[in-house]
């Protein structure tokens, strides 16, 4: 039973990987970027768990900066994805411009909040 | 507490004496010690010869023997000033004035040289000060060298040219081209004219002297007066550049007047009360704190004392407080202004009356006895009818020698406020607690107000507190003090003051607690009782703690007024405030540095992972535009983003929000422009690619 489970899982991962290879490289870059942001946020949370939340606004701005960027990147991915029929008419350049603008606004707030 | 009250009463007494009596004390030892303090030489000499003269002259007048020895250093300065060819007449005048006191050894040839120089200066003089210094110097040389043949060649001509500077109101001008007339100049001119007369070879025309005497009379018309009988001269036009208060003006006039009357033969009929008033003015100043003022005061008084017109005599009292109980005598002194002995005279008490009733005299026409040992005039005994209180005594000084009446001025009448004090007897003092409805005495205690009392009473709100005492003066009549207060002080420091009323001889107060409960704020408990009886003429004014009364008052109803908050102690109001200790928030616990740096390194790990991932994906920049215009825009776009991020970092580090937003608006417009250009270029390129 257990054997079959691990095999199933292996098969599942195999199919996932093969499907992901087919993803366009631009989306892969975005995925990588999202992972980078999320891991940075996780490290900050761990740091806070270890030493306490004293400069709480700094912690919040750090984490929110990462999470915010990640969310924006995900949004970008949704809009850039060609499979996504909903945004078919939206050129990826326009989506990238939105991404840049949103990031700049987000980071203005973050910097203001950083203290 | 009682001591402080006594001190307070003495203070009130002192103030009221100063206020009421216009007695002028002659120069005394306090002036002598002040003179030694004011005129202190530095390194054996004074700053200038003028100051040296002022100091030496003051010491000479006051007869100070322990004066600082400045003769060696000063004599050198004097002979240097006299033999120097560059000395002005003023320098010579100051040097000669100092020499007149110090009597330094000066060669006769030196004097010869100065005389010819000064004679030339006199004939060439145009302003009043030129005349004053050169003629004054010549007069001083004549005194110091006993040169009988030192004369002014054209005395009448000089007299006339000085007189030409005089004004119609008796004042003088400093020079012919200066239209402003001055009272100080009048004094200077009179002194100069006196010098001219004394240096004249022949008698100066009597009519001219008469004209100048007329000028003096006119000058005295402009004299001003204080309410206390002091007369003074003041400059009408205030000159900003020169120090000329009433003191220097008056002293200049006094100097000129006395100098002129010494040399002028004719008699000057000046009103004696004005001369006396001038003396009072100089004495009324007290002890000036400035050495110049001090010199002016003492010098003028010395001239007044030795003048030929009229010598003022000053009536003064060693004390204006006389105790009836101690049988003190009222003493009066009559001195000249500098405190020396007066000629034989009689002091008469014209009348004395109480300050409250001016019309009824208590004493009339009594002659004071003379005590030759102490040089005082005293009133033997006050009549029995005179009781404690404040009185005005009117004195008159009568000279024995009627011939001297012209020489001395004593003033007509001198009014002096005298306090007759005494020990007031306090009798029949008792305190009692009465029942309200019947008035029956529940507890009664005798009090000895002069001594210690420790009464302990208790009462409730249906009872009354009664206090009574009698005050009798040494002469046996009833005495009504200025202050008679009863004070109740609760344990919580809430105080209530009640005025003790009097009915005839008896002072009494009844406190009906039923009517007072509200005023006492329904505060039950121990009340200290304090009695104050005080008056300026009462020698045994008292502030006595009688004891306490334990009050049992009903509970306060809801709407009863609360006791007022305690008044702030007036002494603490101006004292230092309590120190404010600032409490700062304790700094938060910080993690160790190493840990923080470790996590800083850890933060970099995902970034490195990101870069590695990019490499593995085989990311390239092949899509970067190759033609020059889009490439420029692409670079500018990235530079723009970097600039905005850098601005954010600066915002974090030092800029404020407004500066940031201002810069950001410019950067944003730039970024929008280049972003739009590059992205639309990319979009058109990709659509071309698609369609192509």
Coordinates of C-alpha atoms in Angstrom, one line a residue, chain B residues 155-161 163 193 196-197 203-215 260:
Chain B
X155 CA 39.8 142.6 35.7
X156 CA 36.9 144.7 34.8
X157 CA 37.1 143.9 31.1
X158 CA 37.2 140.2 31.9
X159 CA 34.3 140.6 34.4
X160 CA 32.3 142.3 31.7
X161 CA 33.0 139.6 29.1
X163 CA 28.8 138.9 32.4
X193 CA 33.4 136.0 38.7
X196 CA 38.1 137.7 39.0
X197 CA 37.1 139.9 41.9
X203 CA 38.2 147.3 43.6
X204 CA 35.7 146.1 41.0
X205 CA 32.9 148.5 40.3
X206 CA 30.2 148.0 42.9
X207 CA 27.4 148.5 40.4
X208 CA 28.6 145.5 38.4
X209 CA 28.6 143.3 41.5
X210 CA 25.2 144.6 42.3
X211 CA 24.0 143.5 38.8
X212 CA 25.4 140.0 39.4
X213 CA 23.7 139.9 42.8
X214 CA 20.5 140.7 41.1
X215 CA 21.2 137.8 38.7
X260 CA 30.7 135.0 45.1

